[in-house]
Coordinates of C-alpha atoms and ligand atoms in Angstrom, one line a residue:
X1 CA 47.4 257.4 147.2
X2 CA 47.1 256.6 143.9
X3 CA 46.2 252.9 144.5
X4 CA 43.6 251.6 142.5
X5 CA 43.0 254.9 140.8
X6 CA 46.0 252.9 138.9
X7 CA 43.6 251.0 135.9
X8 CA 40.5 252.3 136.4
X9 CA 39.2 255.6 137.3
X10 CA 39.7 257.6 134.0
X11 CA 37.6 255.4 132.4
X12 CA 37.6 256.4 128.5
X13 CA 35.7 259.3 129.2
X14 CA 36.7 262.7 129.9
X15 CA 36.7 263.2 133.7
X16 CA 35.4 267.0 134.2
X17 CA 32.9 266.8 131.8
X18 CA 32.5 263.0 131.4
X19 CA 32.6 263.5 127.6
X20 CA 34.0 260.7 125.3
X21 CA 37.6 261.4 124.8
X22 CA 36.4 261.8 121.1
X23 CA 39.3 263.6 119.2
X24 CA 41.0 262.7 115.9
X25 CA 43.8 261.5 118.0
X26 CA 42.1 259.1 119.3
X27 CA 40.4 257.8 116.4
X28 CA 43.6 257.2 115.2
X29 CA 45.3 254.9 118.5
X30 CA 41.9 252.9 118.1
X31 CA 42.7 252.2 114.5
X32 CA 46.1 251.3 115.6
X33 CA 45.0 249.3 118.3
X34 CA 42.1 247.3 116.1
X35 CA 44.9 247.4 113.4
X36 CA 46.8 245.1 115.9
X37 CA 44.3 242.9 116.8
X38 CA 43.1 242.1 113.0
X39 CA 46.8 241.7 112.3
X40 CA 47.1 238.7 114.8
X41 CA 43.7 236.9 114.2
X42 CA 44.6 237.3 110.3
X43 CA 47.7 235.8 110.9
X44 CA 46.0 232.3 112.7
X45 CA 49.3 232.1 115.1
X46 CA 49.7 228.5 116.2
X47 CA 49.1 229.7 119.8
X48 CA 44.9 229.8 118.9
X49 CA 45.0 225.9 119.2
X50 CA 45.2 226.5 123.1
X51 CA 43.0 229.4 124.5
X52 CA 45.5 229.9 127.8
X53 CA 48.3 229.9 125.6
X54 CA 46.3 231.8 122.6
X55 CA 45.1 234.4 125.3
X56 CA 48.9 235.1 126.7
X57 CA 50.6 235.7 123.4
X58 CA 48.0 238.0 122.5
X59 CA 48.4 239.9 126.0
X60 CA 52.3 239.9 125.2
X61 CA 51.1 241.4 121.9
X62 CA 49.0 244.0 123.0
X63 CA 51.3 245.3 126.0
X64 CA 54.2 245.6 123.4
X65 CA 52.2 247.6 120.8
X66 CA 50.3 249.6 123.9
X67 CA 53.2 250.4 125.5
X68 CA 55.4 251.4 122.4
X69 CA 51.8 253.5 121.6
X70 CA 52.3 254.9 124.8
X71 CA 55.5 256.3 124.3
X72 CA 54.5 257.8 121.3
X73 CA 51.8 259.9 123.0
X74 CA 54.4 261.3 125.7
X75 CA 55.4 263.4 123.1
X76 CA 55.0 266.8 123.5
X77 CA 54.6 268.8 120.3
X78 CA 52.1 271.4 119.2
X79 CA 51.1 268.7 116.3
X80 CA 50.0 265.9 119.2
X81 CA 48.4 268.6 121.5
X82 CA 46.0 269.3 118.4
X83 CA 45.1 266.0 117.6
X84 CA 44.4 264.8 121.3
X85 CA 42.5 268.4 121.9
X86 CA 45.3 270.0 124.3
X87 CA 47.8 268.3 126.1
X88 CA 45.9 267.3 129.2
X89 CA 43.5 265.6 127.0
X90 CA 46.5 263.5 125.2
X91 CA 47.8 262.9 128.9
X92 CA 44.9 261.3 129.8
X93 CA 44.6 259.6 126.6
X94 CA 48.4 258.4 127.5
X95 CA 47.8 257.0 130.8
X96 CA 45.0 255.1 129.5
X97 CA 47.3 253.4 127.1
X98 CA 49.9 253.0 130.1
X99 CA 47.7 251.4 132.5
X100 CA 46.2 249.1 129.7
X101 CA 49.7 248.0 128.5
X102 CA 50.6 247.4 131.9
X103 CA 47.5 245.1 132.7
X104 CA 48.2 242.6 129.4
X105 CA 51.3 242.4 130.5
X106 CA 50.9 241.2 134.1
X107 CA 48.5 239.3 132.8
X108 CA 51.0 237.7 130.2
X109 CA 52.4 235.0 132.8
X110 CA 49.5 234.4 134.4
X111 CA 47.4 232.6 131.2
X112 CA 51.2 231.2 130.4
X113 CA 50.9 229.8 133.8
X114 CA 47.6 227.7 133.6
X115 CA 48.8 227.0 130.1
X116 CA 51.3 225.0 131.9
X117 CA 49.0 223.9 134.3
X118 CA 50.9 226.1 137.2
X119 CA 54.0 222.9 137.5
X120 CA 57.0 223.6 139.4
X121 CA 58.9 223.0 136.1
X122 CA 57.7 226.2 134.3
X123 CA 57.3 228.1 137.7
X124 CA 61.2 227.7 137.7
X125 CA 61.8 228.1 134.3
X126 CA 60.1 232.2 134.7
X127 CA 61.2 232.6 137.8
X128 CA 65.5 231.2 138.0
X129 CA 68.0 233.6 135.7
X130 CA 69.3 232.3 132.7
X131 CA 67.3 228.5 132.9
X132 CA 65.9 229.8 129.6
X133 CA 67.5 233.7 129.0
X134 CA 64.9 235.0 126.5
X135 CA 62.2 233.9 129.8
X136 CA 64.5 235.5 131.7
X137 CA 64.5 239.0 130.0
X138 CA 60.2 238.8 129.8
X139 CA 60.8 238.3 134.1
X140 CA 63.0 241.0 134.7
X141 CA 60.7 243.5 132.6
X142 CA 57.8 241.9 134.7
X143 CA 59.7 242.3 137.8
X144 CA 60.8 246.3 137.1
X145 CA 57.3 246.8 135.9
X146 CA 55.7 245.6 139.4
X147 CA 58.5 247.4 141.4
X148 CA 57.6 250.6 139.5
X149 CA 53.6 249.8 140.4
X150 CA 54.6 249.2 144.2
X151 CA 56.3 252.1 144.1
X152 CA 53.7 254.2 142.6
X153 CA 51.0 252.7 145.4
X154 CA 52.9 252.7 148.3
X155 CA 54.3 255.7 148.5
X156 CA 53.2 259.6 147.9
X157 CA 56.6 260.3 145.8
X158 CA 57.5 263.9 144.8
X159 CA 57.1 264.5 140.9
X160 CA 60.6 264.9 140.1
X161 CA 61.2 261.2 141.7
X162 CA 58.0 259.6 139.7
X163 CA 59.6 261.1 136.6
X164 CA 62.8 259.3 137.1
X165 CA 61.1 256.0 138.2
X166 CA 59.0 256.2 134.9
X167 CA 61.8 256.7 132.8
X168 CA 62.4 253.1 133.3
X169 CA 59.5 252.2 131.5
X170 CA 61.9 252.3 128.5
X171 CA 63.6 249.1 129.7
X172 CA 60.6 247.8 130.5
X173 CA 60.0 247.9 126.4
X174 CA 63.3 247.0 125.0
X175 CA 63.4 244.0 127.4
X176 CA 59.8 243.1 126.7
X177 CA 60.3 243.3 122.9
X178 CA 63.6 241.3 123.1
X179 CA 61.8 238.4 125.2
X180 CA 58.8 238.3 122.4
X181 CA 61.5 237.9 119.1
X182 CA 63.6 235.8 121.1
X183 CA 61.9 233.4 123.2
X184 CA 59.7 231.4 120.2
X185 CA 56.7 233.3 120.5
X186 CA 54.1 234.0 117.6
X187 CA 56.0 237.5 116.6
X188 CA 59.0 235.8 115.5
X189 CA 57.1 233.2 113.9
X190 CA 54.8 235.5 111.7
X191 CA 56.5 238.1 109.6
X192 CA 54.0 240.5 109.1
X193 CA 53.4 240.1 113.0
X194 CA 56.8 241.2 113.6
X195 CA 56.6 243.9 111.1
X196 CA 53.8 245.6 112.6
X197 CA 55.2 244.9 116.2
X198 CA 58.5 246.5 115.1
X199 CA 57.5 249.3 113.2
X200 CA 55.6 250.6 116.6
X201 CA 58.6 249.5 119.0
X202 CA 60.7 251.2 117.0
X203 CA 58.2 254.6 116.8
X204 CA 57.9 253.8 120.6
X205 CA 62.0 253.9 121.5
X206 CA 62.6 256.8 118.6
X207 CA 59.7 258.8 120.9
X208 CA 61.4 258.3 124.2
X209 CA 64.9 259.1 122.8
X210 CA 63.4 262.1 121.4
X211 CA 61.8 263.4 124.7
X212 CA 64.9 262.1 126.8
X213 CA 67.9 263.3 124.7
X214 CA 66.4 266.0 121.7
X215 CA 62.9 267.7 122.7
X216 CA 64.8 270.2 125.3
X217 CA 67.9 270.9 123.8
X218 CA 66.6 271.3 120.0
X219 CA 63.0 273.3 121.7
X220 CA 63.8 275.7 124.8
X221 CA 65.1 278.9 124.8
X222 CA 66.8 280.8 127.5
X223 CA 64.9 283.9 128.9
X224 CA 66.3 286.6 131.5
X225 CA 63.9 287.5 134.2
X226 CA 63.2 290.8 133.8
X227 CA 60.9 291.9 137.0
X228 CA 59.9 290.0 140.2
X229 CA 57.7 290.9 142.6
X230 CA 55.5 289.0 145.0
X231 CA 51.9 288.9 146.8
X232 CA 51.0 286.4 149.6
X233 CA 51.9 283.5 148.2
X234 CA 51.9 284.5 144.4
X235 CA 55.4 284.7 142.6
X236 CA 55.0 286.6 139.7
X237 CA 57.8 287.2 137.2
X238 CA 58.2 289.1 134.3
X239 CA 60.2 287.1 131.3
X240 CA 62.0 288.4 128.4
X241 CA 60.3 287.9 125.4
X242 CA 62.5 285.7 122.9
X243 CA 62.4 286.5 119.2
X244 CA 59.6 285.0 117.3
X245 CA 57.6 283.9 120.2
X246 CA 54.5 283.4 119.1
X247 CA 51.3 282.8 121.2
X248 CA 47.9 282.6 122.1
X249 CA 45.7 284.0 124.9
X250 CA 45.4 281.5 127.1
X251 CA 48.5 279.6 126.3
X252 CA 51.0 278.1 129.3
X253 CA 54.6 277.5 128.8
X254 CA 57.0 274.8 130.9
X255 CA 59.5 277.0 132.7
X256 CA 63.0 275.2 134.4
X257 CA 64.3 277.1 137.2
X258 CA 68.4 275.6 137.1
X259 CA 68.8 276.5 140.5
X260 CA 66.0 274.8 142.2
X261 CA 65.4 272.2 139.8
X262 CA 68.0 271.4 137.2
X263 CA 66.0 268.6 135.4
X264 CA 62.6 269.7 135.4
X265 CA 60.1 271.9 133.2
X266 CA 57.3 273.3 135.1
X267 CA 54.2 274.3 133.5
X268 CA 52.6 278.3 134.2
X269 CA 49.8 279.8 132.1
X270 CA 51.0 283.4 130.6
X271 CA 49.1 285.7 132.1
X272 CA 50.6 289.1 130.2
X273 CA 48.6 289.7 126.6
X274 CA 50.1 288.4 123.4
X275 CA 51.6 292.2 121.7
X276 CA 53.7 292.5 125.3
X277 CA 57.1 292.8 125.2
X278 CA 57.5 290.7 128.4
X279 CA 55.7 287.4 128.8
X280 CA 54.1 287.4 132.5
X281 CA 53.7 284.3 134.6
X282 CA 51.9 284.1 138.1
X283 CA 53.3 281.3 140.4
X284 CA 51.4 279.9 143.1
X285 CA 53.2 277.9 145.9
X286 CA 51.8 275.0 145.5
X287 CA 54.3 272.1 146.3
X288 CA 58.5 271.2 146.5
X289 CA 59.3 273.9 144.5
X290 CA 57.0 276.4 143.3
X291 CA 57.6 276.8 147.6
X292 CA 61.2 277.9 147.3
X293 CA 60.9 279.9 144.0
X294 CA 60.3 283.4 146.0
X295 CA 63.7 282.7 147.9
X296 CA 65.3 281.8 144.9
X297 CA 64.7 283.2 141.6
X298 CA 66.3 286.6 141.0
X299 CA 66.0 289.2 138.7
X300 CA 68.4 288.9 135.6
X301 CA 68.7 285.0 136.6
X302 CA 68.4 283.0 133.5
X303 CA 65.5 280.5 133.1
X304 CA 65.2 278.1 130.1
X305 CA 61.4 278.5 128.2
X306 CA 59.4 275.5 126.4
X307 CA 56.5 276.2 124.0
X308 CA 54.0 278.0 124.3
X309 CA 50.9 275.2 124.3
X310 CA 48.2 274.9 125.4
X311 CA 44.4 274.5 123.4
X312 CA 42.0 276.6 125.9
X313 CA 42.5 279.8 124.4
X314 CA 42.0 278.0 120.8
X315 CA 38.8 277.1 122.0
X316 CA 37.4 280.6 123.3
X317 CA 38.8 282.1 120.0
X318 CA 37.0 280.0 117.9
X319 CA 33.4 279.8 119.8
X320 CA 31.6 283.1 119.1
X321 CA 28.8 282.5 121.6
X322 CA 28.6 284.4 124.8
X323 CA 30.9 283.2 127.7
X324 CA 31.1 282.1 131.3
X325 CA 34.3 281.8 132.4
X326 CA 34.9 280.7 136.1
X327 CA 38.5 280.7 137.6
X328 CA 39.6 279.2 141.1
X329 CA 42.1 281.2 142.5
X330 CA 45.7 280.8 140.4
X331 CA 43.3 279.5 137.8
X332 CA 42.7 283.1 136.9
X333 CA 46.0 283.2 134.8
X334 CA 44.8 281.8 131.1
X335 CA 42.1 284.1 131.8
X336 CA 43.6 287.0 132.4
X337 CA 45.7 287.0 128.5
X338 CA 42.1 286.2 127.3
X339 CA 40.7 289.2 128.9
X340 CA 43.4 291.5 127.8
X341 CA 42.4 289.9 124.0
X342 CA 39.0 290.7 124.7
X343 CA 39.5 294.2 125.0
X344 CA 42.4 294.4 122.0
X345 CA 40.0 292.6 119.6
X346 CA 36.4 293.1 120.9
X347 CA 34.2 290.1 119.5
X348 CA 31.1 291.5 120.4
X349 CA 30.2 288.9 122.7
X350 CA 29.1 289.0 126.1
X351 CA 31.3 287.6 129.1
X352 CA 31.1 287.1 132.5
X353 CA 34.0 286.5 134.1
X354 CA 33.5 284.9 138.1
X355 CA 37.0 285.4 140.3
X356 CA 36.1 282.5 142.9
X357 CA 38.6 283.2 146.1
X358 CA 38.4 282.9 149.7
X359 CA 38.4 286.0 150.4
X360 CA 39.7 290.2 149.2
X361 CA 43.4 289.0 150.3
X362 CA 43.2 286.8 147.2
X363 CA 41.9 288.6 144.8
X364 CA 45.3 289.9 143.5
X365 CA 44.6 290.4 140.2
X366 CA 41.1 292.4 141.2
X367 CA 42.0 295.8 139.6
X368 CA 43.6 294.7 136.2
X369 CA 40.3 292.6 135.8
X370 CA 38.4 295.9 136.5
X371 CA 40.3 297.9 134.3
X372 CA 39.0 295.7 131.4
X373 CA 35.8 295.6 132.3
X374 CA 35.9 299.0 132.4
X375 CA 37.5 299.1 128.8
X376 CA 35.2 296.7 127.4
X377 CA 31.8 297.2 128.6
X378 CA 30.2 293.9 126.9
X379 CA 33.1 292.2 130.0
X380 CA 31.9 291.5 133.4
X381 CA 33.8 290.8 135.6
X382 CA 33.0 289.9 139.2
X383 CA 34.7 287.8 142.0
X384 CA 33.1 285.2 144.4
X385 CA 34.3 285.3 148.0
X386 CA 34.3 281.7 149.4
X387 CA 34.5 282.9 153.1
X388 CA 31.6 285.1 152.5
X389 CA 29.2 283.0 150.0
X390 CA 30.7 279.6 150.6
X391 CA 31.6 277.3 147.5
X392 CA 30.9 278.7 144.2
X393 CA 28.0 276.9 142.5
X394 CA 26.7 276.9 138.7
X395 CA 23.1 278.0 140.2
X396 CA 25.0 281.1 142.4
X397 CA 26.7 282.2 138.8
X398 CA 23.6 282.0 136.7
X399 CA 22.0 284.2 139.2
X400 CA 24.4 287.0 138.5
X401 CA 24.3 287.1 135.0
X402 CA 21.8 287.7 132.3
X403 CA 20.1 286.0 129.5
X404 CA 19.9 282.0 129.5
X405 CA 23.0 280.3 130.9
X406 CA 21.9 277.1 127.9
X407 CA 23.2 279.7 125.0
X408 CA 26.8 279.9 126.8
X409 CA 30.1 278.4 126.3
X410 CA 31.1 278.3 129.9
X411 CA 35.0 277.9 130.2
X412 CA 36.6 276.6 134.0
X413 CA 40.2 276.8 135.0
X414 CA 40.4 276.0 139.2
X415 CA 40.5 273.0 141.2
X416 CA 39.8 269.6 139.9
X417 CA 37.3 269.5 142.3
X418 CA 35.5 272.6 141.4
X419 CA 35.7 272.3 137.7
X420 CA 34.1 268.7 138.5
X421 CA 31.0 270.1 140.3
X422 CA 30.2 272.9 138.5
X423 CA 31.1 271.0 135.1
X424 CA 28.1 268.6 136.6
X425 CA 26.0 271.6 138.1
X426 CA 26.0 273.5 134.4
X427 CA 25.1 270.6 132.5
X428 CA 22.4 269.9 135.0
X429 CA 21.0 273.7 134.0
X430 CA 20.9 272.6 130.6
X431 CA 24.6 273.7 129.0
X432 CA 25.6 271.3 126.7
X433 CA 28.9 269.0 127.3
X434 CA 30.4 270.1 124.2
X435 CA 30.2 274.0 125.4
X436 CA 32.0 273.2 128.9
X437 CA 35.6 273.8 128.3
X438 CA 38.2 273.5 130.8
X439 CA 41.8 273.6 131.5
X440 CA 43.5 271.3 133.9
X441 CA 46.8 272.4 136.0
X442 CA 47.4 269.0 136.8
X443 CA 48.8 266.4 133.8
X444 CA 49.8 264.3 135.6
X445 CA 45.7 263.4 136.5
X446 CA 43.5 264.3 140.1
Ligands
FAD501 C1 48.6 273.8 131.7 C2 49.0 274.2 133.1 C3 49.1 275.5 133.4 C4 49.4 275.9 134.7 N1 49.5 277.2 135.0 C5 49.8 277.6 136.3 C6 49.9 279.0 136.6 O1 49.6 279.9 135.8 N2 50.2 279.3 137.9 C7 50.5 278.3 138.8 O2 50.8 278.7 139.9 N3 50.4 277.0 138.5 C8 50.1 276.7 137.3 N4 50.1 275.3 136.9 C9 50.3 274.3 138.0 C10 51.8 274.2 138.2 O3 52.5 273.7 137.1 C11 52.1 273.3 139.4 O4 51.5 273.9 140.6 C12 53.6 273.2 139.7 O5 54.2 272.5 138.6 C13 53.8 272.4 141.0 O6 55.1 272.1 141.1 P1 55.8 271.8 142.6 O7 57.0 271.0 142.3 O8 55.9 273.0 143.4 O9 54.7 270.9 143.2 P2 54.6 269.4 143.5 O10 54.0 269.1 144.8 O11 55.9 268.7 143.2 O12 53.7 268.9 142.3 C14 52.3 269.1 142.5 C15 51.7 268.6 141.2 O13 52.0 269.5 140.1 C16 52.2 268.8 138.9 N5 53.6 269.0 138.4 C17 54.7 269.2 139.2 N6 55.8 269.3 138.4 C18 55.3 269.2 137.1 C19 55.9 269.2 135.9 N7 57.2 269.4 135.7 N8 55.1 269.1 134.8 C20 53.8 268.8 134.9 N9 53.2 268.8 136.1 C21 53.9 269.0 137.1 C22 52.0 267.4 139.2 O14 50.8 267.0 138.8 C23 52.2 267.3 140.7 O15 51.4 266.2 141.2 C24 49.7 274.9 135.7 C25 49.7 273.6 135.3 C26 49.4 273.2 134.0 C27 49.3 271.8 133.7

């Protein structure tokens, strides 16, 4: 259930290593956001005679200008992923400015409410179609909004169905922006107010046309599937390479699969190094349908690519310290590009590489990782068997390694749960936040 996890839990701090979401990115919504808020106190709207009134136009401000902000960081380009850190960061970043644009504006009628001292007279005007039709707009974005909240709390929907529902959110806008020029509000009355509002609706709706109509057609490319094989429950397939592919270690790519999911991108790490011919991805059943991809992908089927992204391999190459890098089962796949690199281009640094697993039946990517180490001998690489040693701990790792964990960068892919406790454990033992990096499977949050 997602429930109250709705507004809060995210807080405005990072949540596996409970950093400050400092980025430039961020700066830069902040400025927008304080940009908006000088721009309406300058302005002295009428509405500041009246605190309840004052207080709901500005709430009616702020959830247009958050929500049109919002949009913009959906965006998924190489450009955003850099200023928010990587992509999971901008995410987060994202649903902070969704939940906060959603809480101004339910809270937009309520201070409109005691403004009118909750009578029956404005009750009906908000509440009966067309007794005042700029109102009405304003209601039926408030109404859509709440449906797509109940929606959200009540029930465990499947991702594909969330998307859909959120791709309402649009309306949600449009209306909302409509209602604010229209019904006599402080935006129509204040030029520069309305310039500011429309220059970030209209940076808002250009963003969501982008992602809904342009950002797949102008940005994938078709790839063949060149091998597939399987282990347990790990699909792995083996993707043409297209021309001018360019990536990182480390890097993921969204994948569509047309005959399981026609409108959907997924996202896998590549796990193949970056000079391959192929491009290797490692699929875990995990859920709907990563479940019926064994069944139904074939060899020579044609997929549809997008990217590559991703920030975590950015981050190893540019830290020359000595490394701990801890992956929870499929987490091993970013890893396994990186380890390749390591050997290609040796840095001369140390790492120590901990497979966490339940047990040998999982370790299915055990002898490519020894081949490295056995390449590279300044690469250890060891695995951690959950059934034997139960959960992997910061305090178990630093036992098996030498020199002092506090000189490490120590880089996590796994579990949100285990990249949360060991992020804790390790910065107990004295690593510094700044040298935990992570990479989170999940966008859409834990
Ligand atoms: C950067 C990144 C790299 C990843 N690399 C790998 C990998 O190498 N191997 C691997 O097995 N898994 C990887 N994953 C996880 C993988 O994407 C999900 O397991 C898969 O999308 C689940 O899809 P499903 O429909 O089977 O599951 P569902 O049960 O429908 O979804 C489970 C969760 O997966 C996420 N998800 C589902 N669809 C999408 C989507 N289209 N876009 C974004 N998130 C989605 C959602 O958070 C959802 O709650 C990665 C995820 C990310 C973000």
């Amino acid at each position: 259930m997602r429930t109250l996890d709705l507004f809060v839990p995210y807080e405005f701090r990072d949540p596996v290593t409970r950093r400050w979401l400092a980025s430039p990115g961020t700066l830069l919504l902040l400025m927008a956001c304080a940009a908006v808020i000088v721009i309406w106190v300058l302005q002295k709207p009428a509405s500041l005679s009246d605190p309840w009134r004052a207080l709901a136009k500005f709430s009616a401000f702020n959830a247009i200008s958050l929500l049109s902000l919002n949009f913009v960081l959906s965006v998924r380009a190489r450009w955003m992923e850099r200023l928010f850190n990587g992509m999971d960061r901008q995410y987060i970043v994202h649903r902070l400015t969704g939940r906060a644009a959603v809480l101004f504006m339910l809270l937009h009628p309520i201070f409109l409410l005691a403004h009118n001292s909750f009578s029956l007279e404005a009750l009906r005007t908000y509440l009966v179609p067309g007794v005042d039709w700029p109102v009405s707009l304003g209601t039926l974005s408030f109404v859509i909004v709440c449906v797509l909240i109940a929606l959200t709390m009540m029930f465990r929907i499947p991702y594909h169905i969330w998307f859909i529902t959120h791709r309402f959110m649009i309306f949600v806008l449009v209306l909302s922006f409509v209602h604010a020029v229209l019904s006599g509000s402080d935006v129509g009355a204040y030029p520069v107010m309305m310039g500011a509002l429309s220059i970030l609706f209209a940076m808002g709706v250009t963003s969501d046309l982008y992602m809904a109509f342009f950002y797949r057609p102008l940005n994938s490319r078709k790839v063949k599937v060149l091998r597939k094989s399987s282990f347990s429950d790990i699909l792995e397939l083996k993707l043409m390479r297209p021309h001018g592919f360019n990536m990182e270690p480390g890097q993921f790519i969204f994948v569509q699969f047309p005959k399981v999911a026609r409108c959907e991108f997924f996202p896998f790490s590549i796990s193949s190094d970056q000079y391959e011919d192929h491009i290797r991805i490692s699929i875990k059943a995990a859920g709907d349908t990563t479940s019926r991809l064994k069944d139904a992908v074939r060899k020579d089927d044609v997929l549809r690519i997008l990217g590559p992204y991703g920030m975590f391999g950015k981050n190893y190459m540019s830290h020359d310290r000595d490394m701990i890098w801890v992956a929870g089962g499929i987490g091993i796949t970013p890893f396994l590009s990186m380890a390749m690199n390591e050997s290609i281009h040796p840095t001369g640094r140390r790492i120590d590489l901990i497979y966490a697993m339940r047990g040998m039946d999982d370790a299915h990517y055990d002898r490519e990782l020894h081949r490295e180490s056995s390449i590279n001998r300044l690469f250890n690489y060891m695995h951690w068997l959950s059934m034997e040693r139960g959960r992997i701990s910061a305090e178990g790792i630093v036992r098996e390694i030498e020199g002092d964990v506090r000189d490490r960068v120590v880089m996590i892919c796994g579990p949100p749960a285990m990249m949360e406790a060991l992020s804790s454990q390790f910065r107990k033992l004295g690593v510094p936040t700044r040298n935990i990096i992570y990479e989170d499977f999940n966008l859409l949050g834990h």
